[in-house]
């Protein structure tokens, strides 16, 4: 079995003078919940539209490696809810579902009831969809996207505008779809904290570019409290750190080391580095919650990109 369901290669979309997606490379593992995080206008919808087959890339490509079928056939294995759900307000939830099911050649009433049950709308299906709350509309939109039993669900900001209770319900439902129906999910949001409760992998996008792609574990690691050392000589600093008995540290790049244990011993560490004549540009305790981290990497908080 292929590890990845979808891989994009330099996927680009230019609208007149705006590059909405700029050489995007993302790797979505089969069975994952992949979060696309970015501020409004960052390019999330554009990427989703391209991979759902709703917009043509200007350049670059993408491949559904896990479907074992052609790209065109792969599109039929995808359910998408992009921008507002296509709901007919004067029809009941059930009838909205019936129309979509008929287009898929599905005439089974139980199929519709099962999907409405799955998204928590059982009992609501007699009500006109125009009278649904925002959360109920989103859930109906997800039920519509599930018609045809897709392997891959693309959801554009499905929790946008929902109250905390509504967010929790959608989150629980998506977890269930992922765990029980084994559906791989691509979900976008501008709230990292919220997505972090659900996503297994992430891409942070800003001005059309992917700034970083990471697993949930890696992201949480980056947000842990740590001693951050900036030095021009990482190689020389490491034996000093080892010598002081620090065990949990990582080299972030050729100028930065993060040390996660014994934070209270920062002064000793600083003194020992100075003694060993290692040029330390800066040393300090860093802590950031997920949202701060997101703002930092997207350059919203003034200062250096991490
Ligand atoms: P939002 O959450 O606000 O929808 P987003 O991250 O989904 O943001 P996109 O909708 O993909 O961002 O938009 C990315 C950029 O491309 C924006 O500057 C937007 O104005 C522009 N854009 C999107 N669609 C079009 C279009 N059809 N024609 C021209 N420009 C567009």
XYZ file of C-alpha atoms and ligand atoms in Angstrom:
337
model
C 0.000 0.000 0.000
C 1.235 3.455 -0.903
C 2.081 5.624 2.085
C 0.736 8.761 0.442
C -2.716 9.333 -0.927
C -1.861 12.669 -2.479
C 1.395 14.354 -3.374
C 1.597 17.761 -5.052
C 4.587 18.956 -7.006
C 5.181 22.684 -7.360
C 1.447 23.220 -7.660
C 0.850 26.815 -8.736
C -2.180 28.960 -9.484
C -1.882 32.488 -10.781
C -4.939 34.742 -11.031
C -4.000 37.770 -13.149
C -1.383 39.432 -10.923
C -1.946 37.294 -7.806
C -0.070 34.051 -7.251
C -2.661 32.383 -5.025
C -0.651 29.142 -4.760
C 3.093 29.282 -5.304
C 4.981 26.015 -5.974
C 3.061 24.088 -3.323
C 4.456 20.706 -2.264
C 2.334 18.810 0.213
C 2.317 15.113 1.098
C -0.900 13.660 2.466
C -0.575 10.238 4.053
C -3.335 7.697 3.611
C -5.472 7.655 6.758
C -4.287 11.050 8.007
C -6.179 14.194 8.909
C -4.106 16.819 7.173
C -4.574 20.412 8.293
C -3.914 23.312 5.975
C -3.426 26.405 8.137
C -3.233 29.942 6.883
C -4.679 33.388 7.384
C -7.547 34.631 5.213
C -6.372 34.920 1.626
C -3.324 32.668 2.196
C -4.358 30.325 -0.620
C -6.043 27.412 1.183
C -9.209 27.376 -0.928
C -7.197 27.671 -4.137
C -5.115 24.596 -3.271
C -8.197 22.620 -2.309
C -10.016 23.591 -5.493
C -7.106 22.411 -7.613
C -6.817 19.036 -5.941
C -10.594 18.520 -6.020
C -10.492 19.140 -9.776
C -12.464 22.394 -9.515
C -9.669 24.726 -10.697
C -6.950 24.164 -13.255
C -3.365 24.587 -12.025
C -1.330 27.236 -13.869
C 1.699 24.976 -13.489
C 2.917 22.061 -11.400
C 1.066 18.848 -10.821
C -0.385 16.492 -8.255
C -0.862 12.807 -8.071
C -3.223 10.532 -6.204
C -0.768 7.789 -5.525
C -2.993 5.670 -3.319
C -6.022 5.226 -5.528
C -4.660 2.839 -8.100
C -6.642 4.511 -10.853
C -6.303 7.464 -13.247
C -6.482 11.043 -11.971
C -9.885 11.535 -13.573
C -11.231 8.406 -11.883
C -9.624 9.537 -8.630
C -11.811 12.650 -8.585
C -14.841 10.379 -8.164
C -13.250 9.001 -4.951
C -13.169 12.497 -3.437
C -15.865 14.274 -1.463
C -15.437 18.023 -1.191
C -17.021 20.797 0.816
C -15.366 23.940 -0.459
C -16.644 27.379 0.481
C -20.395 27.339 1.371
C -22.187 23.976 1.118
C -24.350 23.671 -2.016
C -27.636 23.360 -0.153
C -31.096 24.020 -1.555
C -32.703 26.008 1.333
C -36.314 25.245 0.407
C -35.795 21.518 0.552
C -35.438 19.358 3.643
C -32.065 17.916 4.521
C -33.380 14.555 3.410
C -34.442 15.880 -0.021
C -31.117 17.670 -0.472
C -29.484 14.297 0.113
C -31.947 12.500 -2.167
C -31.091 14.770 -5.124
C -27.363 14.177 -4.716
C -27.895 10.434 -4.240
C -30.017 10.191 -7.385
C -27.207 11.858 -9.346
C -24.973 9.047 -8.049
C -27.547 6.390 -8.938
C -28.319 5.670 -5.268
C -32.012 5.171 -4.575
C -31.765 3.524 -1.166
C -33.574 5.466 1.601
C -31.559 3.711 4.291
C -28.337 4.994 2.697
C -29.539 8.582 3.169
C -30.734 7.960 6.732
C -27.430 6.330 7.623
C -25.448 9.312 6.349
C -27.723 11.786 8.157
C -27.288 9.694 11.317
C -23.546 9.672 10.849
C -23.347 13.482 10.798
C -25.768 13.797 13.715
C -28.723 15.097 11.753
C -31.166 12.258 12.340
C -34.523 13.694 13.330
C -33.658 17.000 11.643
C -34.214 15.790 8.130
C -37.863 16.927 7.922
C -36.878 20.538 8.589
C -36.140 22.797 5.590
C -32.396 23.139 5.222
C -32.679 26.955 5.042
C -33.873 26.842 8.679
C -30.863 24.828 9.868
C -28.319 26.432 12.175
C -24.874 27.131 10.689
C -23.521 23.975 12.336
C -26.377 21.870 10.967
C -25.792 23.309 7.479
C -22.126 22.400 7.721
C -23.015 18.888 8.807
C -25.487 18.537 5.950
C -22.720 19.802 3.633
C -20.447 17.061 4.979
C -23.198 14.426 4.555
C -23.595 15.590 0.930
C -19.838 15.298 0.426
C -20.010 11.725 1.766
C -22.457 10.566 -0.903
C -20.704 7.971 -3.041
C -18.490 6.811 -0.115
C -15.346 8.812 -0.889
C -11.908 7.736 0.397
C -10.772 11.327 0.641
C -12.692 14.260 2.077
C -11.701 17.858 1.397
C -13.229 20.344 3.837
C -12.645 24.077 3.512
C -12.966 25.801 6.917
C -15.798 23.539 8.144
C -15.619 24.974 11.674
C -15.600 28.615 10.616
C -18.254 30.594 12.492
C -19.342 27.694 14.717
C -19.746 28.063 18.470
C -17.525 25.917 20.750
C -20.219 23.245 21.062
C -20.635 23.112 17.256
C -16.852 22.938 16.783
C -16.589 20.040 19.234
C -19.394 18.168 17.450
C -17.846 18.583 13.998
C -14.464 17.546 15.412
C -15.945 14.400 16.944
C -17.719 13.552 13.695
C -14.569 13.993 11.603
C -12.596 11.812 14.002
C -15.265 9.143 13.631
C -15.168 9.343 9.814
C -11.391 9.060 9.908
C -11.248 6.217 12.440
C -14.297 4.157 11.559
C -14.656 4.750 7.823
C -10.916 5.143 7.226
C -11.462 8.361 5.291
C -8.402 10.531 4.732
C -9.287 14.170 5.409
C -7.808 17.438 4.188
C -9.162 20.273 6.313
C -8.370 23.975 6.270
C -8.607 26.535 9.028
C -7.113 29.824 10.121
C -7.104 28.693 13.773
C -4.158 26.396 14.465
C -5.147 25.760 18.082
C -8.487 24.377 16.942
C -7.068 22.250 14.159
C -4.385 20.875 16.482
C -7.063 18.952 18.361
C -7.833 17.016 15.199
C -5.042 17.029 12.635
C -2.264 14.431 12.481
C -0.203 16.441 9.968
C 0.000 20.070 8.920
C 1.088 22.506 6.313
C 1.338 26.161 7.261
C 0.645 28.383 4.276
C 1.252 32.102 3.872
C 0.915 34.238 0.728
C 0.464 31.124 -1.407
C 3.620 29.407 -0.118
C 3.973 26.422 2.193
C 6.141 27.653 5.050
C 6.435 24.318 6.748
C 4.990 20.853 6.697
C 5.116 18.831 9.908
C 3.474 16.117 11.928
C 1.403 16.990 14.975
C 4.188 15.581 17.172
C 6.849 17.765 15.516
C 4.677 20.835 15.854
C 4.071 20.210 19.546
C 7.801 19.725 20.017
C 8.429 23.150 18.503
C 5.945 24.688 20.917
C 7.432 23.091 24.059
C 9.288 25.298 26.548
C 12.969 25.242 25.686
C 16.336 26.933 25.964
C 16.996 28.381 22.503
C 20.663 28.935 21.711
C 21.794 30.855 18.664
C 25.419 30.331 17.835
C 27.669 30.469 14.795
C 29.325 27.256 16.004
C 26.739 24.579 16.653
C 29.285 21.752 16.280
C 31.444 23.111 19.107
C 28.477 23.864 21.359
C 27.100 20.307 21.309
C 29.890 18.663 23.370
C 29.480 21.386 26.018
C 25.726 20.672 26.197
C 26.447 16.935 26.398
C 29.126 17.473 29.032
C 26.628 19.241 31.299
C 24.313 16.229 31.149
C 21.559 17.673 28.992
C 19.856 14.761 27.246
C 16.852 16.193 25.394
C 18.024 18.653 22.766
C 17.865 19.068 19.010
C 19.754 20.982 16.358
C 17.148 23.059 14.551
C 19.409 24.515 11.866
C 23.077 25.487 11.426
C 22.690 28.345 13.930
C 20.102 27.124 16.405
C 19.956 24.486 19.142
C 16.911 23.797 21.295
C 17.389 22.222 24.717
C 14.253 20.856 26.363
C 15.423 19.523 29.730
C 16.836 21.184 32.867
C 15.607 24.649 31.827
C 16.580 26.050 35.231
C 20.255 25.423 34.418
C 20.350 28.016 31.648
C 22.829 30.239 33.531
C 25.328 27.408 33.995
C 24.939 26.472 30.344
C 25.548 30.062 29.273
C 28.680 30.293 31.456
C 30.096 26.991 30.177
C 29.561 28.011 26.541
C 31.386 31.285 27.231
C 34.197 29.397 28.990
C 34.609 27.170 25.925
C 34.843 30.353 23.811
C 31.778 29.534 21.782
C 30.263 32.646 20.195
C 26.691 32.814 21.540
C 24.512 35.311 19.732
C 21.605 34.742 22.069
C 20.405 32.308 24.694
C 17.034 32.326 26.411
C 13.960 30.399 27.431
C 11.351 30.308 24.711
C 7.796 29.197 25.088
C 4.970 29.702 22.702
C 1.526 28.276 22.388
C 0.439 26.970 19.024
C -1.303 30.154 17.989
C 1.744 32.283 18.866
C 3.914 29.891 16.926
C 1.651 30.174 13.885
C 1.716 33.971 14.072
C 5.507 33.887 14.413
C 6.134 31.663 11.387
C 3.730 33.624 9.240
C 5.502 36.829 10.274
C 2.434 38.324 11.968
C 4.359 38.811 15.215
C 7.210 41.199 14.415
C 10.600 39.565 14.694
C 12.463 36.710 13.267
C 10.783 33.826 11.503
C 11.410 30.652 13.464
P -10.085 32.565 2.732
O -10.146 31.762 3.973
O -10.239 34.029 2.963
O -10.918 32.029 1.610
P -7.817 31.309 1.506
O -6.596 30.997 2.270
O -8.757 30.216 1.203
O -8.562 32.457 2.248
P -7.874 31.841 -1.324
O -9.369 31.984 -1.350
O -7.290 30.632 -1.903
O -7.340 32.013 0.161
O -7.258 33.128 -2.033
C -5.856 33.323 -2.220
C -5.659 34.590 -3.008
O -6.136 34.418 -4.345
C -6.404 35.790 -2.445
O -5.594 36.931 -2.618
C -7.646 35.874 -3.315
O -8.097 37.200 -3.392
C -7.114 35.384 -4.665
N -8.155 34.704 -5.456
C -8.830 33.584 -5.117
N -9.679 33.231 -6.097
C -9.556 34.155 -7.087
C -10.165 34.340 -8.385
N -11.095 33.490 -8.839
N -9.761 35.404 -9.120
C -8.810 36.259 -8.658
N -8.194 36.142 -7.450
C -8.559 35.106 -6.673
